Amino acid sequence: MANVIEEAKSGRASCRTCKKTIAKGELRLGVEQMTQFSDTPSMQWHHLLCAAGKLPGELKGALAGYEGDVPNRADIDKAMTDSIKSGKAKPGAFPYIDKAPTGRAKCMQCDETIEKDSWRVAVERELEVNGFMRKSPGYMHPKCVAPNLENVGGTMEDLVSQVKTNSLIDEADMDAVVEEMTGEGGGDGGE
Ligand SMILES: [Zn+2]
Ligand SMILES: [Zn+2]
């Protein structure tokens, strides 16, 4: 799912969160949504400030990829942080790190259960199901990521920078989990 930030090309679209019109030229977040009525995803638009409260995960990822200026960035960041702290927000894209909500998922690498409330790394992988390739989420213990990296695709560096963009956890937790993933102590190097 691609989430984008762009200037509204017309003043006709309305915000899916507050239902009010998004003015022409105003920045908006577009979230690709599959609907049951069509095979192609359609874009749903939100004011950035509305998205900050309702879709902080999607907005966070889109902001990371947006190079222009965001006029009310401080307000948006604050609304995003508040919403993330409330604990109801979901990450907007894979891969990400969160706490296992249940103790049911098994680790892709070691096949052991991931304990409830322990950190896990969620990735999207392609699985063959009845001859069709399907995308489905997979979960790993942080320390199981390195030995399984070839199945995840990409380098550890890429993965770390992606989870940093997508995850909705605070920095200290992130550093601790990343340390477990990379097996590096000390906190030197990296970003
Ligand atoms: Zn709105
Ligand atoms: Zn494991």
XYZ file of C-alpha atoms and ligand atoms in Angstrom:
193
model
C 0.000 0.000 0.000
C 1.484 3.293 -1.000
C 0.749 6.365 1.051
C 1.572 9.732 -0.456
C 1.571 13.380 0.511
C 0.787 15.887 -2.204
C -0.825 19.264 -2.813
C -4.511 18.951 -3.591
C -4.905 19.467 -7.323
C -8.464 20.722 -6.979
C -10.748 21.731 -4.175
C -13.152 18.900 -4.817
C -11.934 15.997 -2.694
C -13.087 15.794 0.863
C -11.280 14.477 3.887
C -12.232 10.935 4.906
C -11.673 11.790 8.539
C -13.568 15.058 9.063
C -15.638 14.965 5.808
C -14.749 18.600 5.049
C -13.333 19.722 1.740
C -9.577 19.788 1.246
C -8.739 23.186 -0.259
C -6.871 23.375 -3.547
C -3.131 23.598 -2.916
C -3.409 22.270 0.616
C -1.245 19.281 1.521
C -3.118 16.019 1.881
C -2.338 12.404 2.657
C -3.479 9.812 0.137
C -3.980 6.280 1.412
C -4.433 3.537 -1.134
C -7.414 1.438 -0.225
C -8.660 -1.741 -1.811
C -12.419 -1.815 -2.061
C -14.709 -4.712 -2.739
C -16.062 -2.899 -5.775
C -12.908 -2.797 -7.819
C -9.655 -4.651 -8.535
C -7.634 -1.471 -8.485
C -7.033 0.432 -5.273
C -8.596 3.833 -4.893
C -7.106 6.811 -3.107
C -8.656 8.124 0.048
C -7.617 11.614 1.056
C -7.124 13.157 4.479
C -6.033 16.544 5.797
C -2.575 15.988 7.274
C -3.703 17.080 10.709
C -6.730 14.752 10.567
C -4.480 11.868 9.472
C -2.081 12.622 12.314
C -4.785 11.700 14.788
C -6.387 8.861 12.902
C -3.670 7.284 10.753
C -0.357 8.190 12.382
C 1.391 5.079 11.027
C 0.492 5.837 7.416
C 1.290 9.522 7.869
C 4.641 8.851 9.516
C 5.790 6.701 6.588
C 4.521 9.196 4.024
C 6.185 12.139 5.789
C 9.491 10.271 5.753
C 9.248 10.089 1.969
C 8.046 13.668 1.436
C 10.691 16.206 0.571
C 8.737 19.453 0.550
C 7.900 21.735 3.429
C 4.998 20.937 5.703
C 3.701 24.278 7.045
C 2.153 23.115 10.324
C 4.665 20.336 10.934
C 4.971 20.964 14.681
C 1.195 20.609 15.196
C 1.141 17.508 13.045
C 4.042 15.909 14.916
C 2.358 16.619 18.227
C -0.982 15.154 17.126
C 0.836 12.114 15.746
C 2.750 11.577 18.974
C -0.417 11.914 21.068
C -2.228 9.421 18.900
C 0.659 6.940 18.980
C 0.882 7.246 22.767
C -2.780 6.364 23.077
C -1.741 2.896 21.897
C -4.555 2.477 19.382
C -2.569 3.356 16.304
C -1.334 0.688 13.926
C 1.839 0.820 11.866
C 1.071 1.937 8.308
C 3.402 -0.414 6.438
C 5.726 -3.408 6.737
C 8.300 -4.025 8.103
C 7.754 -2.769 11.621
C 8.394 -3.589 15.258
C 5.651 -3.888 17.840
C 4.704 -5.847 20.903
C 3.020 -9.165 20.251
C -0.663 -8.626 21.117
C -1.152 -12.352 21.743
C 1.057 -15.352 22.382
C -0.139 -17.220 19.313
C 2.218 -16.245 16.503
C 5.239 -18.403 15.817
C 8.630 -17.069 14.841
C 9.448 -17.596 11.129
C 13.003 -18.482 12.014
C 13.120 -20.613 15.184
C 9.509 -21.825 15.119
C 9.059 -21.002 18.798
C 6.054 -18.977 19.903
C 6.545 -15.254 20.316
C 5.449 -14.474 23.843
C 2.632 -12.023 24.427
C 3.901 -8.461 25.035
C 7.416 -9.249 23.852
C 8.967 -7.352 20.932
C 8.580 -8.825 17.494
C 9.641 -7.820 14.023
C 6.840 -7.990 11.461
C 7.670 -8.373 7.777
C 5.635 -8.966 4.668
C 6.673 -12.059 2.777
C 5.509 -13.814 -0.337
C 4.085 -17.232 0.283
C 2.979 -19.759 -2.238
C -0.548 -20.858 -1.479
C -2.112 -23.361 -3.867
C 0.231 -22.253 -6.625
C -0.435 -18.530 -6.142
C 2.003 -16.067 -4.633
C 0.352 -14.176 -1.816
C 1.632 -11.552 0.519
C 1.207 -12.345 4.149
C 2.682 -11.027 7.362
C 5.374 -12.984 9.153
C 6.828 -12.397 12.604
C 10.219 -12.960 14.173
C 12.020 -12.555 17.457
C 14.406 -9.598 17.036
C 17.405 -11.888 17.504
C 16.053 -14.269 14.830
C 16.115 -11.604 12.107
C 19.814 -11.824 11.257
C 19.842 -15.606 10.592
C 16.680 -15.228 8.494
C 17.712 -12.132 6.564
C 17.940 -13.839 3.173
C 14.261 -14.747 3.369
C 13.338 -11.218 4.350
C 15.280 -9.711 1.445
C 17.516 -6.675 1.549
C 20.246 -5.843 4.009
C 20.091 -5.413 7.763
C 20.790 -1.709 7.222
C 17.752 -1.324 4.950
C 15.583 -3.265 7.337
C 16.621 -1.168 10.318
C 15.942 2.085 8.508
C 12.537 0.797 7.339
C 11.428 -0.359 10.772
C 12.531 2.994 12.169
C 10.257 4.746 9.690
C 7.262 2.460 10.147
C 7.232 1.498 13.811
C 5.242 3.439 16.361
C 7.424 2.754 19.384
C 9.606 5.200 21.259
C 13.262 5.712 20.531
C 14.706 3.981 23.571
C 12.667 0.844 22.873
C 13.629 1.024 19.218
C 17.328 1.223 20.050
C 17.079 -1.772 22.354
C 15.253 -3.894 19.772
C 17.602 -2.864 16.967
C 20.518 -3.842 19.159
C 18.967 -7.270 19.592
C 18.403 -7.546 15.841
C 21.901 -6.592 14.850
C 23.641 -8.153 17.832
C 25.616 -4.955 18.251
C 26.060 -3.380 21.657
C 27.396 0.027 22.552
C 25.065 2.132 20.449
C 27.887 3.514 18.297
C 27.578 3.826 14.551
C 24.389 3.586 12.540
C 22.124 6.606 12.377
Zn -9.972 16.513 7.727
Zn 12.701 -16.814 16.898
